[in-house]
Coordinates of C-alpha atoms in Angstrom, one line a residue:
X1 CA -30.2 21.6 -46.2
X2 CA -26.8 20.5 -43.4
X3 CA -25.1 23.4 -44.3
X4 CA -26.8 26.8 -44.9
X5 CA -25.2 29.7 -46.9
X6 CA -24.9 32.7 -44.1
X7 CA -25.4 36.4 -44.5
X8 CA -25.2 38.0 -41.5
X9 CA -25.9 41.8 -41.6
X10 CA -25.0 44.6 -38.9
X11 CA -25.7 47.6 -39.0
X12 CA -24.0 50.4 -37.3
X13 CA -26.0 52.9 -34.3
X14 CA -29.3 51.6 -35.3
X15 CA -31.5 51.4 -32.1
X16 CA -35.1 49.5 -32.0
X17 CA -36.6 52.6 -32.9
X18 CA -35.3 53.3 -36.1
X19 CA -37.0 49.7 -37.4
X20 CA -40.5 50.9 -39.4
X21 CA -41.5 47.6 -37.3
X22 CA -40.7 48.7 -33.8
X23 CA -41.0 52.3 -34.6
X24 CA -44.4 53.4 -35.0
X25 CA -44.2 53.5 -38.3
X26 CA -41.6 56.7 -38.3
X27 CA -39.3 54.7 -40.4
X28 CA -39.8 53.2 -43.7
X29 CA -38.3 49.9 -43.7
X30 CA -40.7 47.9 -45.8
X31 CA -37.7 45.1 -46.1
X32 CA -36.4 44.4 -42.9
X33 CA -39.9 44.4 -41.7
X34 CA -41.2 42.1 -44.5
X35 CA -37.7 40.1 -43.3
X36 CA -39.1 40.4 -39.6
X37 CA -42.3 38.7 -40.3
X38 CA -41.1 35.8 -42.1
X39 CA -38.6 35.0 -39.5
X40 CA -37.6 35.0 -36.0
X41 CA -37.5 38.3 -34.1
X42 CA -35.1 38.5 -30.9
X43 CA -36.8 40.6 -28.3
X44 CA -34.1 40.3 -26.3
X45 CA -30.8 40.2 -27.8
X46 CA -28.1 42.3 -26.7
X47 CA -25.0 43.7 -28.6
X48 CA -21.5 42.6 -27.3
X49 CA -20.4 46.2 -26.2
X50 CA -22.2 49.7 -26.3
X51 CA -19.8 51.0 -28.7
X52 CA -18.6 49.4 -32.1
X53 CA -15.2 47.8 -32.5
X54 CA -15.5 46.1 -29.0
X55 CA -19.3 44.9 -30.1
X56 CA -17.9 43.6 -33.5
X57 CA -15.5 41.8 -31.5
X58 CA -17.5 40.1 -29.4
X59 CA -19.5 38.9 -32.7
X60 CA -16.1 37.5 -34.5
X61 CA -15.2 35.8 -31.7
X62 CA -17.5 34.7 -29.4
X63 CA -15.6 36.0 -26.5
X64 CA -16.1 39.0 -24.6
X65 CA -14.3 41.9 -26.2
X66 CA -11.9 42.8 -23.5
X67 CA -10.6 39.6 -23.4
X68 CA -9.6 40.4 -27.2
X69 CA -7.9 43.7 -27.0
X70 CA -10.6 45.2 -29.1
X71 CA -12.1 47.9 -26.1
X72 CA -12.5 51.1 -27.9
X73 CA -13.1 52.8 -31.7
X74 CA -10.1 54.4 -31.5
X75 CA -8.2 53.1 -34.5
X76 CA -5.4 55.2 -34.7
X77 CA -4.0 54.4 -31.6
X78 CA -4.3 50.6 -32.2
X79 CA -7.6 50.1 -30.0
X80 CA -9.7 48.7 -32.3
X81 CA -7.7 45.5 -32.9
X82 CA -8.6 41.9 -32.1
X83 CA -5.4 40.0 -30.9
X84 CA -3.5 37.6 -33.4
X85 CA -4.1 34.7 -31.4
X86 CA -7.4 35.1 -31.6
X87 CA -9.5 33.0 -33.9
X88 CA -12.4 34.5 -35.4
X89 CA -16.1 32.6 -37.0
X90 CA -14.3 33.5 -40.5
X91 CA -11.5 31.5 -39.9
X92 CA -13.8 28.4 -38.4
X93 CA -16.2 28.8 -41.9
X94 CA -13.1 28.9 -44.0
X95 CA -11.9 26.0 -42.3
X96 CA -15.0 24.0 -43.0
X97 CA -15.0 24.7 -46.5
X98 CA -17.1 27.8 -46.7
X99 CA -16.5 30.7 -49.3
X100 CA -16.2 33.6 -46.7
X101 CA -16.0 37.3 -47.0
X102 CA -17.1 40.9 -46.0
X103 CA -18.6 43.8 -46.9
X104 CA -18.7 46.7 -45.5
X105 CA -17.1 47.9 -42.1
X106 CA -14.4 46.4 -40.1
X107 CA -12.8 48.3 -37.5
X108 CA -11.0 45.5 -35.9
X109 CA -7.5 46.7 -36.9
X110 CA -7.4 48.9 -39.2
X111 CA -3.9 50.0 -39.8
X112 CA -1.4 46.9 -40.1
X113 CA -1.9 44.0 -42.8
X114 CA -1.8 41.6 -39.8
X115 CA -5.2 42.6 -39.1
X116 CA -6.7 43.3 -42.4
X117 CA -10.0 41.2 -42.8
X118 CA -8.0 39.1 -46.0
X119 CA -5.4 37.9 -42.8
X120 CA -8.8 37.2 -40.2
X121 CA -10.6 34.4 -42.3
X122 CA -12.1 36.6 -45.0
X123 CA -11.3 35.4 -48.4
X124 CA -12.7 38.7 -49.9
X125 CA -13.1 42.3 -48.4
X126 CA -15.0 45.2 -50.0
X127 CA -15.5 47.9 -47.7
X128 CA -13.4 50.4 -44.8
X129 CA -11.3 49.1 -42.5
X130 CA -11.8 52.3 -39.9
X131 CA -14.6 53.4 -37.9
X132 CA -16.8 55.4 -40.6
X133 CA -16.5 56.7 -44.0
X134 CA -18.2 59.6 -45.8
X135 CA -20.9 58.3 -47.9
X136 CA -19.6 60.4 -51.2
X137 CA -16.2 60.6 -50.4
X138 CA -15.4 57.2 -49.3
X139 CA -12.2 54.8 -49.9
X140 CA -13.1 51.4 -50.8
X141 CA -10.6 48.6 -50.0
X142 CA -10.8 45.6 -51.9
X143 CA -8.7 43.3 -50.4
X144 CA -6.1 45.9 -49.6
X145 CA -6.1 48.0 -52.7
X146 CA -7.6 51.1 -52.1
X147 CA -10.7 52.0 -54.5
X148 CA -11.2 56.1 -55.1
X149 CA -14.8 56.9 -54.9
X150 CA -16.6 57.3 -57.8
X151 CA -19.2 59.6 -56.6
X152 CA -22.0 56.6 -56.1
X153 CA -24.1 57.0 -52.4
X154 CA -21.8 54.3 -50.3
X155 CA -24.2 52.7 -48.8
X156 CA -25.7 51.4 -52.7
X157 CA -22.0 50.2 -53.3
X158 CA -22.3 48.3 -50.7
X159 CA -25.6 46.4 -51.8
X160 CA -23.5 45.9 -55.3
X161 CA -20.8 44.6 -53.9
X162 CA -22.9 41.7 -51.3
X163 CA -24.9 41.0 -54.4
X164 CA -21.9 40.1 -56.8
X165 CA -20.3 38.0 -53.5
X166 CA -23.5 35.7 -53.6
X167 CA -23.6 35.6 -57.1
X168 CA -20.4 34.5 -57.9
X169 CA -20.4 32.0 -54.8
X170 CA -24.0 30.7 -55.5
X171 CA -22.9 27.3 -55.8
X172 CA -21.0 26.8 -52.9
X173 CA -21.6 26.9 -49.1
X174 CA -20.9 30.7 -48.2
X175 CA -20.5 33.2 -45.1
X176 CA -21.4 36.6 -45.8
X177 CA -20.8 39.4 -43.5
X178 CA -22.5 42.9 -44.6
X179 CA -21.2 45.1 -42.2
X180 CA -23.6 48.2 -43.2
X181 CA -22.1 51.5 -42.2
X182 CA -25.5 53.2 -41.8
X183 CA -27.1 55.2 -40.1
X184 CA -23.5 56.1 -38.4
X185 CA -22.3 59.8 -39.5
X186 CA -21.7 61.7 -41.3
X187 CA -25.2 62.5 -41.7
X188 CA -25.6 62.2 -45.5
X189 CA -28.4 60.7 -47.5
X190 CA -29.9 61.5 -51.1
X191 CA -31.9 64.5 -50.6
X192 CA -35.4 63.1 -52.2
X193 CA -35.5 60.4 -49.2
X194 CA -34.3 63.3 -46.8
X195 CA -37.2 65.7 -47.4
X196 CA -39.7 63.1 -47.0
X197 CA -38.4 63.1 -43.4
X198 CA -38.6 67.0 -43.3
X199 CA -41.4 66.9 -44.8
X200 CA -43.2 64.5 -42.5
X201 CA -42.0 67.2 -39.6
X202 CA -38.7 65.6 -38.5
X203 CA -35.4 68.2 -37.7
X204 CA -33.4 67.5 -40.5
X205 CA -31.0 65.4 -38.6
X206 CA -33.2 63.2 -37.5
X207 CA -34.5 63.0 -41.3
X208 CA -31.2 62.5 -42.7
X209 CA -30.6 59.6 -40.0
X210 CA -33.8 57.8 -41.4
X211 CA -33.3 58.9 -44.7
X212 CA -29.7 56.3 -44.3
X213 CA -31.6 53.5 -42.9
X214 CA -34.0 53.6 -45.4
X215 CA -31.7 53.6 -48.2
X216 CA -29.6 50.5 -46.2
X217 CA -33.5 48.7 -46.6
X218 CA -33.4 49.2 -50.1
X219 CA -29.9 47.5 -50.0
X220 CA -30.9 44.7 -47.9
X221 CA -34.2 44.2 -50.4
X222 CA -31.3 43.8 -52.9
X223 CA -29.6 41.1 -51.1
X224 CA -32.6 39.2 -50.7
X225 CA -33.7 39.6 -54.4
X226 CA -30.4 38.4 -55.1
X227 CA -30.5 34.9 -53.2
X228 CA -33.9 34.5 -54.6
X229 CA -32.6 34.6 -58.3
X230 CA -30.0 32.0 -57.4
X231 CA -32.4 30.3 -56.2
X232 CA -31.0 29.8 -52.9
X233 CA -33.1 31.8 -50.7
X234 CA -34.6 29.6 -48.3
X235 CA -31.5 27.3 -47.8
X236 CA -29.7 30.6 -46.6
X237 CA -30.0 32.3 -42.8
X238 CA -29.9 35.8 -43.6
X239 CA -29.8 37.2 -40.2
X240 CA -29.8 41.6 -39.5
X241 CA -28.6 43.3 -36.4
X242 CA -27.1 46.7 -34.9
X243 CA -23.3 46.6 -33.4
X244 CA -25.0 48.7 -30.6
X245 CA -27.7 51.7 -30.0
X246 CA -28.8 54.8 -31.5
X247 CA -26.1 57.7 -31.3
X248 CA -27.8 60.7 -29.2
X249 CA -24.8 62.8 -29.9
X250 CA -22.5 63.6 -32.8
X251 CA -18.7 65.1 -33.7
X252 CA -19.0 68.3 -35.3
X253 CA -17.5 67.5 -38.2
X254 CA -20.1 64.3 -38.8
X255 CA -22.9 66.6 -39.6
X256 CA -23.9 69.3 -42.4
X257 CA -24.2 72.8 -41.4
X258 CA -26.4 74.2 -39.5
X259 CA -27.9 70.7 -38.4
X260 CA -28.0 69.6 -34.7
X261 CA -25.3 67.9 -33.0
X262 CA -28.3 66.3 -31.1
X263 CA -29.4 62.6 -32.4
X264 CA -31.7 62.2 -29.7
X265 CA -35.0 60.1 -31.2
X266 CA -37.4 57.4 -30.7
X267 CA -36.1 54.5 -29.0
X268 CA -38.9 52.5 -27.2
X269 CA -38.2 54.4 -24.3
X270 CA -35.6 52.2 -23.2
X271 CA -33.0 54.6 -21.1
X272 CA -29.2 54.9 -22.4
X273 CA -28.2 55.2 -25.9
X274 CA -24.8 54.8 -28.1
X275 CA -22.0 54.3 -25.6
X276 CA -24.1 53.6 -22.5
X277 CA -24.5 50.2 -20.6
X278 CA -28.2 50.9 -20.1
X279 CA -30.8 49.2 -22.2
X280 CA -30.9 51.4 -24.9
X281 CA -27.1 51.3 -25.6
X282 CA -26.8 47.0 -25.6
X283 CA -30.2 45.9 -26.6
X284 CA -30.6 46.0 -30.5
X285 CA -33.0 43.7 -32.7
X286 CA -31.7 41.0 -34.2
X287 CA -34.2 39.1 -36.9
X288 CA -33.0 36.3 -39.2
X289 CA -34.9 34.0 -41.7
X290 CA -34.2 30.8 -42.7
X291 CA -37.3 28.6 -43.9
X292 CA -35.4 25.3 -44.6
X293 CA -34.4 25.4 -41.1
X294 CA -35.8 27.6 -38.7
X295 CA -39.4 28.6 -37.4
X296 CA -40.8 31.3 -39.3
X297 CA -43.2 34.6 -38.1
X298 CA -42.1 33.6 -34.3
X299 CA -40.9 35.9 -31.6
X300 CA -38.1 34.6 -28.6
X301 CA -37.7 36.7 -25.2
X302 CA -34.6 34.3 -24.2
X303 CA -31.8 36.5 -23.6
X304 CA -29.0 36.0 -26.3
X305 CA -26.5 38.0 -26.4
X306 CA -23.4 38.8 -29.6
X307 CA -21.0 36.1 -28.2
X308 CA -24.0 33.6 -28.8
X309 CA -23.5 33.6 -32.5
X310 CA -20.2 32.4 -33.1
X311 CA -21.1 28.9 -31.5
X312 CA -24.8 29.1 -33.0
X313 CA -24.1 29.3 -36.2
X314 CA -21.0 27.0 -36.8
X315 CA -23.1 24.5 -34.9
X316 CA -26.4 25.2 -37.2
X317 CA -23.8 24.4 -40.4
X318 CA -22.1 21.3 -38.5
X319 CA -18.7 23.4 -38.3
X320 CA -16.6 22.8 -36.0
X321 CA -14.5 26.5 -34.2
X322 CA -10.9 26.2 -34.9
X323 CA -10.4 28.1 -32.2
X324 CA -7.8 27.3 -29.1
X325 CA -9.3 29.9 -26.6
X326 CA -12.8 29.2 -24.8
X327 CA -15.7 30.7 -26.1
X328 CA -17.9 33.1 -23.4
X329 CA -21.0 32.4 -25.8
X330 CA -23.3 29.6 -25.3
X331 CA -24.7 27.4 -28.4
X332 CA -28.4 28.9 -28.9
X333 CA -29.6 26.6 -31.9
X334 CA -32.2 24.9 -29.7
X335 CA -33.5 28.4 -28.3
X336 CA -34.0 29.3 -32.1
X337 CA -35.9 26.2 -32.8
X338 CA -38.4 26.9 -29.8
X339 CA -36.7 25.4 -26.8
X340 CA -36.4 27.3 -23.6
X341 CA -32.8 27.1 -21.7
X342 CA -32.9 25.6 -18.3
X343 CA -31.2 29.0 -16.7
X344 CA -30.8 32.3 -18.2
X345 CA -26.6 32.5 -18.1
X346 CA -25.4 35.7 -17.0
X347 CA -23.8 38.2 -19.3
X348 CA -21.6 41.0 -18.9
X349 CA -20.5 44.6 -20.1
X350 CA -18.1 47.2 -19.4
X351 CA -16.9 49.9 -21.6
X352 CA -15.2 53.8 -21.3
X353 CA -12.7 55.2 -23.6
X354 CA -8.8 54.3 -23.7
X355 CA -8.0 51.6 -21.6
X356 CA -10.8 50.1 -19.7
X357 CA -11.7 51.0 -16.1
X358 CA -14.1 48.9 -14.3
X359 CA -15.9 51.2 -11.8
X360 CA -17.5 52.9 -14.9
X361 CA -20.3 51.9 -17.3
X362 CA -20.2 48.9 -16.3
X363 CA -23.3 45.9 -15.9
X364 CA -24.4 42.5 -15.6
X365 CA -27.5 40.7 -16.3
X366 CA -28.4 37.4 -14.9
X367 CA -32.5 36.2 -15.2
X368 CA -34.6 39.3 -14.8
X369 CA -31.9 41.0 -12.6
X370 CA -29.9 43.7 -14.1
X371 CA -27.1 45.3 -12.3
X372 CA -25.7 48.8 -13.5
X373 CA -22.3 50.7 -12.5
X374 CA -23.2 54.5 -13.7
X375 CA -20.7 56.2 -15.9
X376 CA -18.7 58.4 -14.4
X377 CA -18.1 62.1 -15.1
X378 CA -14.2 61.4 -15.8
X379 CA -12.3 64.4 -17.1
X380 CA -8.2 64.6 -17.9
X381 CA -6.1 65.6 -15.7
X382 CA -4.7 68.5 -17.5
X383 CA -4.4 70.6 -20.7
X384 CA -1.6 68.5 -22.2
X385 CA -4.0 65.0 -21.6
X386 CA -6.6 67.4 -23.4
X387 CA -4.7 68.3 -25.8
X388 CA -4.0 64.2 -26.6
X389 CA -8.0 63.5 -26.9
X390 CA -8.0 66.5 -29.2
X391 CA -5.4 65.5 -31.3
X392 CA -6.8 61.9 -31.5
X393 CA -9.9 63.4 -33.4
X394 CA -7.8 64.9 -35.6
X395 CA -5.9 62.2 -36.9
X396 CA -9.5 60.2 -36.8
X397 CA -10.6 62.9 -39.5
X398 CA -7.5 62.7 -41.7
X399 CA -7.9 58.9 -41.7
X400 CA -10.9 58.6 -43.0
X401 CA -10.2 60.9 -45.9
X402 CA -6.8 60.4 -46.6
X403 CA -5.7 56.7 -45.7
X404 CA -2.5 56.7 -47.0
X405 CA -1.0 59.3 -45.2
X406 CA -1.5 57.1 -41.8
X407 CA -0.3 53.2 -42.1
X408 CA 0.4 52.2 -38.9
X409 CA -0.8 53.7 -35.2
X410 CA 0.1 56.2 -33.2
X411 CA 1.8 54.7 -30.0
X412 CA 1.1 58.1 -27.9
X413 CA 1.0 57.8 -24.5
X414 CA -2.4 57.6 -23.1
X415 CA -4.5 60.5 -21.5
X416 CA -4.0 60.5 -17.8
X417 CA -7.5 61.0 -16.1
X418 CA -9.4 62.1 -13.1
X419 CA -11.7 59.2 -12.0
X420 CA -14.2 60.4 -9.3
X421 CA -15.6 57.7 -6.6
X422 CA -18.3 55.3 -8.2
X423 CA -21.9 55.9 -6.2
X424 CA -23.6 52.3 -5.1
X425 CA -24.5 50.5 -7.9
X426 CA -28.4 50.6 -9.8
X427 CA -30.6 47.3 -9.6
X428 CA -33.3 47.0 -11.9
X429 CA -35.6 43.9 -12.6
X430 CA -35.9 44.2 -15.9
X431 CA -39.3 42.0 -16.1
X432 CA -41.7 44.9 -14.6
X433 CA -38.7 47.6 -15.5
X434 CA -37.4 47.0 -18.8
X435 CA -37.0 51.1 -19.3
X436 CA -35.2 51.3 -16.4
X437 CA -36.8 53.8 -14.1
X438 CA -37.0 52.2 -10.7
X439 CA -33.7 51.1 -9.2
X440 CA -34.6 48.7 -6.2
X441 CA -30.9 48.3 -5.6
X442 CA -32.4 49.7 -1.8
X443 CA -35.0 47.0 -1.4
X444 CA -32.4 44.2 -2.6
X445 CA -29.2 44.9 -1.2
X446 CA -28.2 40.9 -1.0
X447 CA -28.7 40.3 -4.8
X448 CA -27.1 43.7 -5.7
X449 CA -24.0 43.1 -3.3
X450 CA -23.7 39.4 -4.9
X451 CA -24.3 40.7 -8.3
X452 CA -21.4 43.5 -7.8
X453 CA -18.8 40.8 -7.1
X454 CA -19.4 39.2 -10.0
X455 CA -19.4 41.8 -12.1
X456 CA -15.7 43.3 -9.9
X457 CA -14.8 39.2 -11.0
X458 CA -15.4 38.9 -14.2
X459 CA -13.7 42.8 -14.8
X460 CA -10.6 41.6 -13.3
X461 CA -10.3 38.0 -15.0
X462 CA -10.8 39.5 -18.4
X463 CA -8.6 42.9 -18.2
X464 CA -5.6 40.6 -17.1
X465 CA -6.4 38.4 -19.9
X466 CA -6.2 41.5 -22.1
X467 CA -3.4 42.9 -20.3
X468 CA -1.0 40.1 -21.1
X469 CA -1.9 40.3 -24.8
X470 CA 1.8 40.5 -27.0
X471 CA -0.6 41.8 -29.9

């Protein structure tokens, strides 16, 4: 089949170690690891930012997030937004004829109509258009009427919702994005699949965080028993990811009470988590099936990162990108069909809250080489820019809960902060290192000086870009 039907599914904070596959069986994910052994499994596919809105970005565009304007979750305060001149794979699919639509989580502007999924190539939108939702208390927008909840676990309205997309578009070319809002807090699954957790000797945070992702496995069994009644299955290239890895730490109001604020679990000992540059905040599994098209039960180690997809897929389905700004990703069809690139190209990653600063959090990887700016300890620089961060959260909370009493975003003035000096940057060959452990920034100082300039480049080339967005 030219032109596969797409599903591409994310989910949200899900690192390598909460797959039953990659997990040591801690996790019961019986579908995403029957999905992982009928298809191709990325080993080394990175996520377009450490944190969500900028890696979601990154995804819809193919460009790197800063570029786009989308840098932090913060949607409130406007951060989350991908500029209107940008063009996202929705609008390309549409273009080419393709039924498109959403499910699920959006956080790329969540406050105006201008950047509502409906206005950014979606046809259709079923899900949240902020950062997270409570699973029993949720407000579903359907293409921009809000939906009360009905009491239903959110995550299962989510599977109903995919499945009545692919039904009703089963006979037409379609791309489906199932943005899954799990295993993100709140922490809040059904308690039967909970106490199996507890009962198997996990802290009840931890079980309630695997308790959601094995719930979201039920919903992605769904999905597939869906396309297979249609009959469409193996003409479609249902593809699962994370927007970035495990969170390690949560808000105090995301969890029940008297259950940890700490996340910390299993993540293949790679170092870093949610929000860090490091390993285990970029590199997430990606898996996708497609028989008609694709090898099946393989494994790649080619480096691909978010940005790849955009010009992968509109190239596996012959669509052309309707976009007028240059892509950052690189076409990876021939990587997926067994053929090994040439050259490794380099990628890059920077991320802190507010606007971005590049000393901090910052990396690049080119072949084995990996080069890390620590994040830095940066606190406000008084009570009053304090006070602003606090007051953020607040209006976060009241969001998420009560949509309608905040329609457009704040325009506060940002937190003014107290950046200490950046220490010499970490070098890691990630061949013989991929946890991290040994910088040998010491023993190469030639490729980590070269590899800093780049990085100091490619900071300065995109924050301008970003910095003369209109909006």
């Amino acid at each position: 089949m030219s032109r596969p039907n797409i599903v591409l599914m994310v989910a949200d904070d899900m690192g390598y170690g909460d797959f039953g596959l990659y997990s040591e069986g801690r996790v019961h994910t019986p579908a995403l690891d029957e999905l992982a052994s009928q298809g191709i499994r990325l080993t080394q596919h990175y996520a377009g930012s450490a944190v969500c809105s900028p890696s979601r970005a990154a995804l819809l565009t193919g460009r790197y997030p800063i570029r786009t304007g989308a840098v932090t979750p913060q949607e409130v305060l406007g951060n989350d937004r991908i500029a209107l001149d940008e063009a996202t794979i929705a609008d390309s699919f549409k273009a080419a004829g393709y039924a498109t639509g959403m499910v699920g989580k959006w956080h790329n502007g969540a406050l105006d109509p201008r950047f509502h999924p409906n206005a950014r190539g979606f046809d259709e939108f079923a899900g949240f258009r902020g950062g997270w939702a409570d699973y029993y208390r949720w407000n579903l927008d359907r293409n921009g009427v809000l939906e009360k909840s009905d009491g239903r676990y959110l995550t299962d309205v989510l599977a109903d919702e995919a499945a009545s997309f692919i039904n009703r578009h089963q006979a037409e070319p379609f791309f489906l994005m199932i943005t899954w809002n799990a295993p993100h807090s709140p922490l809040q699954a059904p308690e039967e699949v909970t106490q199996k957790y507890v009962d198997a000797g996990f802290e009840r945070g931890i079980a309630l965080i695997y308790a959601m992702i094995e719930v979201m496995d039920r919903g992605i069994a769904k999905v597939r028993e869906t396309l297979r009644s249609a009959g469409i299955e193996d003409d479609t290239l249902l593809m699962f990811t994370s927007d970035n890895g495990p969170a390690f730490g949560h808000r105090y109001d995301q969890v029940p009470d008297g259950v940890s604020l700490d996340g910390t679990r299993y993540n293949n000992g790679f170092a870093g988590s949610k929000g860090s540059v490091y390993e285990g905040g970029i590199r997430v599994p990606m898996i996708a099936r497609w028989a008609n098209g694709l090898p099946q039960n393989v494994e790649i180690s080619d480096q691909i990162c978010f940005t790849d997809w955009l010009p992968t897929l509109l190239s596996l389905s012959g669509s052309s990108h309707v976009g007028e700004k240059p892509v950052d990703g690189h076409d990876i069809g021939a990587v997926l069909k067994g053929d090994s690139p040439q050259e490794q190209p380099r990628r890059f990653w920077q991320w802190n809250g507010d606007s971005p600063i590049g000393v901090t959090n910052a990396a690049m990887r080119h072949g084995d080489w990996k080069l890390v700016r620590p994040a830095l300890d940066i606190s406000y620089a008084s009570d009053a820019d304090q006070k602003l961060a606090d007051d953020y959260i607040e209006k976060d909370i009241e969001y998420k809960y009560y949509p309608e009493n905040i329609t457009e975003k704040f325009n506060w003035p940002e937190p003014k902060k107290i950046i200490p000096e950046p220490p010499s940057p970490e070098l890691y060959d990630l061949s013989i290192d991929p946890c991290e452990t040994n910088n040998v920034a010491a023993v190469h100082p030639a490729i980590a000086s070269d590899m800093l300039v780049q990085l100091e480049t490619w900071f300065e080339e995109v924050e301008s870009e970003r910095q003369a967005i209109v909006e």
